[in-house]
PDB file of C-alpha atoms in Angstrom:
ATOM      1  CA  MET K   1       5.200  20.530  -8.695  1.00 55.00           C
ATOM      2  CA  ASN K   2       6.407  18.430  -5.916  1.00 61.00           C
ATOM      3  CA  VAL K   3       5.965  19.627  -2.064  1.00 71.00           C
ATOM      4  CA  GLN K   4       9.165  19.785  -0.392  1.00 85.00           C
ATOM      5  CA  PHE K   5       9.356  17.408   3.076  1.00 96.00           C
ATOM      6  CA  ASP K   6      12.083  16.964   5.098  1.00 97.00           C
ATOM      7  CA  PHE K   7      12.393  13.653   7.012  1.00 98.00           C
ATOM      8  CA  SER K   8      16.217  13.760   7.648  1.00 97.00           C
ATOM      9  CA  GLY K   9      17.327  11.513  10.601  1.00 95.00           C
ATOM     10  CA  ARG K  10      13.880   9.799  10.337  1.00 97.00           C
ATOM     11  CA  HIS K  11      13.420   6.188   9.965  1.00 98.00           C
ATOM     12  CA  VAL K  12      10.623   5.181   7.436  1.00 98.00           C
ATOM     13  CA  MET K  13       9.551   1.575   6.774  1.00 98.00           C
ATOM     14  CA  VAL K  14       7.795   0.207   3.782  1.00 98.00           C
ATOM     15  CA  PHE K  15       6.286  -3.388   3.601  1.00 98.00           C
ATOM     16  CA  GLY K  16       5.535  -4.139  -0.076  1.00 97.00           C
ATOM     17  CA  GLY K  17       8.027  -1.422  -0.770  1.00 97.00           C
ATOM     18  CA  THR K  18      10.100  -2.761  -3.588  1.00 97.00           C
ATOM     19  CA  THR K  19       7.748  -2.424  -6.464  1.00 96.00           C
ATOM     20  CA  GLY K  20       5.062  -0.284  -8.233  1.00 96.00           C
ATOM     21  CA  ILE K  21       3.196   2.132  -5.922  1.00 97.00           C
ATOM     22  CA  ASN K  22       4.940   0.891  -2.567  1.00 97.00           C
ATOM     23  CA  LEU K  23       8.283   1.440  -4.223  1.00 98.00           C
ATOM     24  CA  GLY K  24       7.668   4.727  -5.328  1.00 97.00           C
ATOM     25  CA  ILE K  25       6.656   5.909  -1.778  1.00 98.00           C
ATOM     26  CA  ALA K  26       9.855   4.444  -0.424  1.00 98.00           C
ATOM     27  CA  GLN K  27      11.817   6.627  -2.897  1.00 98.00           C
ATOM     28  CA  CYS K  28       9.857   9.894  -2.183  1.00 97.00           C
ATOM     29  CA  TYR K  29      10.608   9.110   1.762  1.00 98.00           C
ATOM     30  CA  ALA K  30      14.101   8.937   0.386  1.00 97.00           C
ATOM     31  CA  ARG K  31      14.746  11.933  -1.690  1.00 96.00           C
ATOM     32  CA  ALA K  32      13.170  13.500   1.315  1.00 97.00           C
ATOM     33  CA  GLY K  33      16.174  12.643   3.361  1.00 97.00           C
ATOM     34  CA  ALA K  34      14.663   9.523   5.531  1.00 97.00           C
ATOM     35  CA  ARG K  35      16.496   6.363   6.495  1.00 97.00           C
ATOM     36  CA  VAL K  36      14.332   3.951   4.544  1.00 98.00           C
ATOM     37  CA  THR K  37      13.679   0.203   4.938  1.00 98.00           C
ATOM     38  CA  VAL K  38      12.123  -1.785   2.429  1.00 98.00           C
ATOM     39  CA  ALA K  39      10.521  -5.391   3.121  1.00 98.00           C
ATOM     40  CA  SER K  40       9.061  -8.089   0.785  1.00 97.00           C
ATOM     41  CA  ARG K  41       8.961 -11.600   0.094  1.00 95.00           C
ATOM     42  CA  LYS K  42      11.429 -11.846  -2.816  1.00 95.00           C
ATOM     43  CA  GLN K  43      15.477 -11.359  -2.439  1.00 97.00           C
ATOM     44  CA  ALA K  44      15.898 -10.315  -6.101  1.00 97.00           C
ATOM     45  CA  ASN K  45      13.019  -7.433  -5.597  1.00 97.00           C
ATOM     46  CA  VAL K  46      14.592  -6.208  -2.241  1.00 97.00           C
ATOM     47  CA  ASP K  47      18.084  -6.210  -3.917  1.00 97.00           C
ATOM     48  CA  ALA K  48      16.562  -4.015  -6.935  1.00 97.00           C
ATOM     49  CA  ALA K  49      14.819  -1.898  -4.782  1.00 97.00           C
ATOM     50  CA  VAL K  50      17.628  -0.860  -2.301  1.00 97.00           C
ATOM     51  CA  ALA K  51      19.863   0.023  -5.718  1.00 96.00           C
ATOM     52  CA  THR K  52      17.821   2.521  -6.243  1.00 96.00           C
ATOM     53  CA  LEU K  53      17.316   3.994  -2.876  1.00 97.00           C
ATOM     54  CA  GLY K  54      20.873   5.335  -1.678  1.00 90.00           C
ATOM     55  CA  ALA K  55      23.825   3.626   0.343  1.00 88.00           C
ATOM     56  CA  ALA K  56      21.452   4.314   3.573  1.00 90.00           C
ATOM     57  CA  ALA K  57      18.793   2.099   2.740  1.00 97.00           C
ATOM     58  CA  LEU K  58      18.175  -1.538   4.394  1.00 98.00           C
ATOM     59  CA  GLY K  59      16.481  -4.141   2.306  1.00 98.00           C
ATOM     60  CA  VAL K  60      14.684  -7.148   4.032  1.00 98.00           C
ATOM     61  CA  VAL K  61      13.050 -10.437   3.156  1.00 98.00           C
ATOM     62  CA  ALA K  62       9.668 -10.737   4.442  1.00 98.00           C
ATOM     63  CA  ASP K  63       6.386 -12.417   3.949  1.00 98.00           C
ATOM     64  CA  VAL K  64       3.490 -10.627   5.334  1.00 98.00           C
ATOM     65  CA  ARG K  65       1.501 -13.666   5.475  1.00 98.00           C
ATOM     66  CA  ASP K  66       4.335 -15.298   8.171  1.00 98.00           C
ATOM     67  CA  GLU K  67       3.787 -13.265  11.291  1.00 97.00           C
ATOM     68  CA  GLN K  68       7.301 -14.558  12.448  1.00 98.00           C
ATOM     69  CA  THR K  69       9.476 -12.981   9.467  1.00 98.00           C
ATOM     70  CA  VAL K  70       7.532 -10.050   9.823  1.00 98.00           C
ATOM     71  CA  ALA K  71       8.501  -9.416  13.288  1.00 98.00           C
ATOM     72  CA  ALA K  72      12.057 -10.680  12.535  1.00 98.00           C
ATOM     73  CA  ALA K  73      12.434  -8.035   9.853  1.00 98.00           C
ATOM     74  CA  LEU K  74      10.915  -4.948  12.276  1.00 98.00           C
ATOM     75  CA  THR K  75      13.739  -6.070  14.567  1.00 98.00           C
ATOM     76  CA  GLN K  76      16.597  -6.184  12.111  1.00 98.00           C
ATOM     77  CA  ALA K  77      15.076  -2.561  10.619  1.00 98.00           C
ATOM     78  CA  VAL K  78      15.190  -0.973  14.095  1.00 98.00           C
ATOM     79  CA  GLU K  79      18.670  -2.353  15.186  1.00 98.00           C
ATOM     80  CA  ARG K  80      20.096  -0.552  11.865  1.00 97.00           C
ATOM     81  CA  HIS K  81      17.972   2.375  11.816  1.00 97.00           C
ATOM     82  CA  GLY K  82      16.653   2.864  15.136  1.00 97.00           C
ATOM     83  CA  PRO K  83      12.716   3.203  16.188  1.00 97.00           C
ATOM     84  CA  ILE K  84      10.461   3.736  13.102  1.00 98.00           C
ATOM     85  CA  ASP K  85       9.030   6.971  12.541  1.00 98.00           C
ATOM     86  CA  VAL K  86       6.441   6.008   9.439  1.00 98.00           C
ATOM     87  CA  LEU K  87       5.578   2.716   8.909  1.00 98.00           C
ATOM     88  CA  VAL K  88       3.584   1.834   5.369  1.00 98.00           C
ATOM     89  CA  SER K  89       2.094  -1.332   4.941  1.00 98.00           C
ATOM     90  CA  GLY K  90       1.169  -1.774   1.367  1.00 97.00           C
ATOM     91  CA  ALA K  91       1.817  -5.483   0.181  1.00 95.00           C
ATOM     92  CA  ALA K  92      -1.115  -6.585  -1.629  1.00 95.00           C
ATOM     93  CA  GLY K  93      -2.206  -9.441  -4.231  1.00 94.00           C
ATOM     94  CA  ASN K  94      -5.099  -9.401  -7.037  1.00 93.00           C
ATOM     95  CA  PHE K  95      -6.355 -11.019  -9.776  1.00 93.00           C
ATOM     96  CA  LEU K  96      -9.442 -11.152 -11.993  1.00 94.00           C
ATOM     97  CA  ALA K  97     -11.861 -14.053 -11.293  1.00 94.00           C
ATOM     98  CA  PRO K  98     -15.803 -14.733 -11.114  1.00 95.00           C
ATOM     99  CA  ALA K  99     -16.924 -15.439  -7.474  1.00 97.00           C
ATOM    100  CA  ASP K 100     -18.452 -18.910  -8.812  1.00 96.00           C
ATOM    101  CA  GLN K 101     -15.159 -20.080 -10.178  1.00 95.00           C
ATOM    102  CA  MET K 102     -12.725 -18.825  -7.610  1.00 97.00           C
ATOM    103  CA  SER K 103     -11.392 -21.295  -5.045  1.00 97.00           C
ATOM    104  CA  SER K 104     -12.051 -21.051  -1.432  1.00 98.00           C
ATOM    105  CA  ASN K 105      -7.604 -21.128  -1.216  1.00 98.00           C
ATOM    106  CA  ALA K 106      -7.885 -18.437  -4.154  1.00 97.00           C
ATOM    107  CA  PHE K 107     -10.031 -16.088  -1.687  1.00 98.00           C
ATOM    108  CA  LYS K 108      -7.925 -16.924   0.755  1.00 98.00           C
ATOM    109  CA  VAL K 109      -4.614 -16.271  -0.378  1.00 98.00           C
ATOM    110  CA  VAL K 110      -5.771 -12.489  -0.900  1.00 98.00           C
ATOM    111  CA  LEU K 111      -7.356 -11.745   2.517  1.00 98.00           C
ATOM    112  CA  ASP K 112      -4.148 -13.157   3.742  1.00 98.00           C
ATOM    113  CA  ILE K 113      -1.743 -10.898   1.946  1.00 98.00           C
ATOM    114  CA  ASP K 114      -3.805  -7.761   2.025  1.00 98.00           C
ATOM    115  CA  LEU K 115      -5.526  -8.192   5.200  1.00 98.00           C
ATOM    116  CA  LEU K 116      -4.147 -10.525   7.717  1.00 98.00           C
ATOM    117  CA  GLY K 117      -0.832  -9.280   6.316  1.00 98.00           C
ATOM    118  CA  SER K 118      -1.817  -5.584   7.177  1.00 98.00           C
ATOM    119  CA  PHE K 119      -2.276  -6.963  10.684  1.00 98.00           C
ATOM    120  CA  HIS K 120       0.712  -8.466  11.216  1.00 98.00           C
ATOM    121  CA  VAL K 121       2.746  -5.612  10.174  1.00 98.00           C
ATOM    122  CA  ALA K 122       0.696  -3.452  12.302  1.00 98.00           C
ATOM    123  CA  ARG K 123       0.551  -5.923  15.051  1.00 98.00           C
ATOM    124  CA  HIS K 124       4.374  -6.033  15.299  1.00 98.00           C
ATOM    125  CA  ALA K 125       5.531  -2.844  14.682  1.00 98.00           C
ATOM    126  CA  VAL K 126       3.630  -0.790  17.197  1.00 98.00           C
ATOM    127  CA  GLN K 127       6.362  -1.623  20.287  1.00 97.00           C
ATOM    128  CA  HIS K 128       9.007  -0.415  17.251  1.00 98.00           C
ATOM    129  CA  LEU K 129       7.070   2.880  16.475  1.00 98.00           C
ATOM    130  CA  HIS K 130       8.586   6.111  17.734  1.00 93.00           C
ATOM    131  CA  PRO K 131       7.061   6.785  21.271  1.00 87.00           C
ATOM    132  CA  GLY K 132       4.776   9.951  21.114  1.00 87.00           C
ATOM    133  CA  ALA K 133       4.627  10.804  17.516  1.00 93.00           C
ATOM    134  CA  SER K 134       4.619   8.092  14.649  1.00 98.00           C
ATOM    135  CA  SER K 135       2.505   7.703  11.350  1.00 98.00           C
ATOM    136  CA  LEU K 136       0.865   4.029  10.095  1.00 98.00           C
ATOM    137  CA  ILE K 137      -0.192   4.339   6.318  1.00 98.00           C
ATOM    138  CA  PHE K 138      -2.457   1.358   5.223  1.00 98.00           C
ATOM    139  CA  ILE K 139      -2.674   1.068   1.312  1.00 98.00           C
ATOM    140  CA  THR K 140      -6.035   0.260   0.434  1.00 97.00           C
ATOM    141  CA  ALA K 141      -8.253   0.480  -2.662  1.00 96.00           C
ATOM    142  CA  PRO K 142     -11.483   1.744  -4.230  1.00 94.00           C
ATOM    143  CA  GLN K 143     -12.689  -2.027  -4.041  1.00 95.00           C
ATOM    144  CA  SER K 144     -13.336  -0.981  -0.175  1.00 96.00           C
ATOM    145  CA  VAL K 145     -15.936   0.848  -0.781  1.00 94.00           C
ATOM    146  CA  VAL K 146     -17.392   0.092  -4.186  1.00 93.00           C
ATOM    147  CA  PRO K 147     -18.577  -3.344  -5.327  1.00 93.00           C
ATOM    148  CA  MET K 148     -16.668  -4.198  -8.541  1.00 91.00           C
ATOM    149  CA  ALA K 149     -17.411  -7.527 -10.249  1.00 92.00           C
ATOM    150  CA  TYR K 150     -14.387 -10.092 -10.323  1.00 93.00           C
ATOM    151  CA  GLN K 151     -13.285  -8.509  -7.403  1.00 95.00           C
ATOM    152  CA  ALA K 152     -14.981 -10.199  -4.564  1.00 97.00           C
ATOM    153  CA  HIS K 153     -11.941 -11.329  -2.658  1.00 98.00           C
ATOM    154  CA  VAL K 154     -10.102  -7.722  -2.971  1.00 97.00           C
ATOM    155  CA  CYS K 155     -13.411  -5.982  -2.053  1.00 97.00           C
ATOM    156  CA  ALA K 156     -13.538  -8.119   1.101  1.00 98.00           C
ATOM    157  CA  ALA K 157      -9.879  -7.569   2.054  1.00 98.00           C
ATOM    158  CA  LYS K 158      -9.774  -4.030   1.438  1.00 98.00           C
ATOM    159  CA  ALA K 159     -13.027  -3.194   3.536  1.00 98.00           C
ATOM    160  CA  GLY K 160     -11.286  -4.954   6.265  1.00 98.00           C
ATOM    161  CA  VAL K 161      -8.198  -2.795   6.225  1.00 98.00           C
ATOM    162  CA  ASP K 162     -10.090   0.148   5.880  1.00 98.00           C
ATOM    163  CA  GLN K 163     -11.986  -0.572   8.904  1.00 98.00           C
ATOM    164  CA  LEU K 164      -8.721  -1.749  10.657  1.00 98.00           C
ATOM    165  CA  THR K 165      -7.163   1.806   9.769  1.00 98.00           C
ATOM    166  CA  ARG K 166     -10.120   3.533  11.811  1.00 98.00           C
ATOM    167  CA  VAL K 167     -10.010   0.950  15.000  1.00 98.00           C
ATOM    168  CA  LEU K 168      -6.223   1.356  15.269  1.00 98.00           C
ATOM    169  CA  ALA K 169      -6.613   4.859  15.210  1.00 98.00           C
ATOM    170  CA  LEU K 170      -8.954   4.753  18.280  1.00 98.00           C
ATOM    171  CA  GLU K 171      -6.913   2.164  20.247  1.00 98.00           C
ATOM    172  CA  TRP K 172      -3.474   3.907  19.429  1.00 98.00           C
ATOM    173  CA  GLY K 173      -4.251   7.334  19.704  1.00 97.00           C
ATOM    174  CA  ALA K 174      -3.055   7.798  23.077  1.00 96.00           C
ATOM    175  CA  ARG K 175       0.345   6.113  22.540  1.00 96.00           C
ATOM    176  CA  GLY K 176       0.837   9.073  19.866  1.00 97.00           C
ATOM    177  CA  VAL K 177       0.414   7.017  16.986  1.00 98.00           C
ATOM    178  CA  ARG K 178      -1.716   8.172  13.938  1.00 98.00           C
ATOM    179  CA  VAL K 179      -3.206   5.559  11.747  1.00 98.00           C
ATOM    180  CA  ASN K 180      -4.542   6.053   8.114  1.00 98.00           C
ATOM    181  CA  ALA K 181      -4.891   4.765   4.724  1.00 98.00           C
ATOM    182  CA  ILE K 182      -4.256   5.700   0.953  1.00 98.00           C
ATOM    183  CA  SER K 183      -6.605   4.588  -1.747  1.00 97.00           C
ATOM    184  CA  PRO K 184      -5.079   4.856  -4.996  1.00 96.00           C
ATOM    185  CA  GLY K 185      -6.658   5.610  -8.378  1.00 93.00           C
ATOM    186  CA  PRO K 186      -5.389   4.390 -11.747  1.00 92.00           C
ATOM    187  CA  ILE K 187      -1.622   4.308 -11.291  1.00 91.00           C
ATOM    188  CA  ALA K 188       0.579   4.267 -14.637  1.00 90.00           C
ATOM    189  CA  GLY K 189       3.164   1.470 -14.714  1.00 86.00           C
ATOM    190  CA  THR K 190       1.738  -0.411 -11.909  1.00 88.00           C
ATOM    191  CA  GLU K 191       1.348  -4.347 -11.565  1.00 85.00           C
ATOM    192  CA  GLY K 192      -2.093  -3.136 -10.721  1.00 80.00           C
ATOM    193  CA  MET K 193      -2.928  -1.526 -14.249  1.00 79.00           C
ATOM    194  CA  ARG K 194      -1.651  -4.571 -15.993  1.00 83.00           C
ATOM    195  CA  ARG K 195      -3.877  -6.801 -14.209  1.00 81.00           C
ATOM    196  CA  LEU K 196      -7.061  -4.920 -13.945  1.00 77.00           C
ATOM    197  CA  ALA K 197      -7.036  -2.245 -17.083  1.00 79.00           C
ATOM    198  CA  PRO K 198      -7.282  -3.127 -20.738  1.00 79.00           C
ATOM    199  CA  GLN K 199      -3.570  -3.060 -22.344  1.00 80.00           C
ATOM    200  CA  GLY K 200      -2.759  -0.293 -25.130  1.00 81.00           C
ATOM    201  CA  GLU K 201      -3.586   2.927 -26.113  1.00 82.00           C
ATOM    202  CA  GLN K 202      -7.413   1.984 -26.289  1.00 78.00           C
ATOM    203  CA  GLY K 203      -7.285   0.547 -22.488  1.00 76.00           C
ATOM    204  CA  ASP K 204      -5.481   4.031 -21.607  1.00 83.00           C
ATOM    205  CA  ALA K 205      -7.973   5.936 -23.322  1.00 85.00           C
ATOM    206  CA  LEU K 206     -10.739   4.107 -21.146  1.00 83.00           C
ATOM    207  CA  VAL K 207      -9.030   4.584 -18.061  1.00 83.00           C
ATOM    208  CA  ARG K 208      -8.515   8.627 -19.215  1.00 85.00           C
ATOM    209  CA  GLN K 209     -11.807   8.751 -19.601  1.00 86.00           C
ATOM    210  CA  MET K 210     -13.284   7.558 -16.451  1.00 87.00           C
ATOM    211  CA  VAL K 211     -10.621   9.878 -14.639  1.00 91.00           C
ATOM    212  CA  PRO K 212     -12.322  13.463 -14.129  1.00 92.00           C
ATOM    213  CA  LEU K 213      -8.654  14.939 -13.968  1.00 93.00           C
ATOM    214  CA  GLY K 214      -7.805  13.295 -17.619  1.00 92.00           C
ATOM    215  CA  ARG K 215      -5.001  11.188 -16.889  1.00 92.00           C
ATOM    216  CA  MET K 216      -3.383   8.340 -14.892  1.00 92.00           C
ATOM    217  CA  GLY K 217      -1.708   8.812 -11.688  1.00 94.00           C
ATOM    218  CA  THR K 218       2.033   8.344 -11.077  1.00 96.00           C
ATOM    219  CA  THR K 219       3.715   6.885  -7.921  1.00 97.00           C
ATOM    220  CA  ASP K 220       4.706  10.174  -7.251  1.00 96.00           C
ATOM    221  CA  ASP K 221       1.385  11.319  -6.740  1.00 97.00           C
ATOM    222  CA  ILE K 222       0.891   8.797  -3.840  1.00 98.00           C
ATOM    223  CA  GLY K 223       4.209   9.333  -2.446  1.00 98.00           C
ATOM    224  CA  GLN K 224       3.408  12.922  -2.041  1.00 97.00           C
ATOM    225  CA  LEU K 225       0.179  12.230  -0.179  1.00 98.00           C
ATOM    226  CA  ALA K 226       2.411   9.581   1.778  1.00 98.00           C
ATOM    227  CA  LEU K 227       4.917  12.290   2.831  1.00 98.00           C
ATOM    228  CA  PHE K 228       2.112  14.457   3.849  1.00 98.00           C
ATOM    229  CA  LEU K 229       0.393  11.931   5.896  1.00 98.00           C
ATOM    230  CA  GLY K 230       3.868  11.181   7.434  1.00 98.00           C
ATOM    231  CA  SER K 231       4.821  14.690   8.180  1.00 98.00           C
ATOM    232  CA  ASP K 232       3.866  17.302  11.319  1.00 96.00           C
ATOM    233  CA  ALA K 233       2.027  19.022   8.593  1.00 96.00           C
ATOM    234  CA  ALA K 234      -0.816  16.045   9.329  1.00 98.00           C
ATOM    235  CA  SER K 235      -0.353  15.720  13.104  1.00 97.00           C
ATOM    236  CA  TYR K 236      -3.957  15.910  13.684  1.00 98.00           C
ATOM    237  CA  ILE K 237      -5.005  13.451  11.047  1.00 98.00           C
ATOM    238  CA  SER K 238      -5.784  10.213  12.063  1.00 98.00           C
ATOM    239  CA  GLY K 239      -8.582   7.488  11.435  1.00 98.00           C
ATOM    240  CA  THR K 240      -9.025   8.436   7.614  1.00 98.00           C
ATOM    241  CA  VAL K 241      -8.993   6.671   4.293  1.00 98.00           C
ATOM    242  CA  ILE K 242      -7.832   9.370   1.747  1.00 98.00           C
ATOM    243  CA  ALA K 243      -8.641   8.962  -1.994  1.00 97.00           C
ATOM    244  CA  CYS K 244      -5.781  10.042  -4.529  1.00 96.00           C
ATOM    245  CA  ASP K 245      -7.548   9.217  -7.646  1.00 94.00           C
ATOM    246  CA  GLY K 246      -8.064  12.430  -9.765  1.00 94.00           C
ATOM    247  CA  GLY K 247     -11.944  11.868  -8.517  1.00 93.00           C
ATOM    248  CA  ALA K 248     -12.477   8.423 -10.489  1.00 89.00           C
ATOM    249  CA  GLN K 249     -13.164   5.633  -7.201  1.00 72.00           C
ATOM    250  CA  GLY K 250     -16.866   5.229  -7.767  1.00 72.00           C
ATOM    251  CA  GLN K 251     -16.105   4.881 -11.758  1.00 76.00           C
ATOM    252  CA  LEU K 252     -13.643   2.614 -12.041  1.00 75.00           C
ATOM    253  CA  SER K 253     -15.743  -0.809 -12.588  1.00 75.00           C
ATOM    254  CA  PRO K 254     -16.101  -0.778 -16.242  1.00 76.00           C
ATOM    255  CA  MET K 255     -12.198  -0.683 -16.763  1.00 77.00           C
ATOM    256  CA  ILE K 256     -12.224  -3.894 -14.711  1.00 76.00           C
ATOM    257  CA  ALA K 257     -14.969  -5.350 -16.544  1.00 76.00           C
ATOM    258  CA  ALA K 258     -13.635  -4.475 -19.796  1.00 77.00           C
ATOM    259  CA  ALA K 259     -10.198  -5.982 -18.615  1.00 77.00           C
ATOM    260  CA  ALA K 260     -11.953  -9.087 -17.306  1.00 77.00           C
ATOM    261  CA  ASP K 261     -13.568  -9.579 -20.379  1.00 72.00           C
ATOM    262  CA  GLY K 262     -10.437  -9.904 -22.251  1.00 64.00           C
ATOM    263  CA  VAL K 263      -9.124 -12.502 -19.549  1.00 55.00           C
ATOM    264  CA  LEU K 264     -12.232 -14.558 -19.426  1.00 54.00           C
ATOM    265  CA  LYS K 265     -12.462 -14.880 -23.110  1.00 57.00           C
ATOM    266  CA  LYS K 266      -8.831 -16.461 -23.191  1.00 55.00           C
ATOM    267  CA  THR K 267      -9.625 -19.127 -20.408  1.00 52.00           C
TER     268      THR K 267
END
């Protein structure tokens, strides 16, 4: 059952909003009546996403690691749809690697996308957020609080995203900007699950065993939480990191270890 939210007349922009969880969030907002802008670095993904979001949707190309392209994308979005009511920053990168076999550049790539990219989006968006009442939502991960083998880069980057969430909530609250983060658990059909979980029925069964609610999540599960955080119903919620994971956040290490075992045996 979906709770119904009405975002008619509101502008929602989703960075990384062309695939996976972030596309699911954009689709939820589009169904709720929002004017949606999505941004990511590949034109083909942008075009495919816009085709699912309706004629009013705008797609722009931007790499969150490049703050000039982020600034240009925001300007283009505001020129088309007006000030931004809800901004979702969800671009992310990940791969499995032992820390002692990870190059400095590989570590840096994930920090640049996840953490520096989140800062770029927030820093350049704040001037475009609807004055007096707007919502900034980061997409973080359980690695931000749970140490996981083969995930040193992501653990470091997402811990930074969590703290960025809390700091911006302190600094920007007086402007009427609420800042929160969503921490998804295992979400079916996403690139994250293809990279970080064993594949096939045996892998699916392992994941379900680790989730107290007994199932993987859906992109709509995350989208519904994003709708709530962007709505007036969450008008007094800021500076929080909210898990949407079926209760599993502290129990995912075996999933990643099993996936890494399969990957590392092939290399």
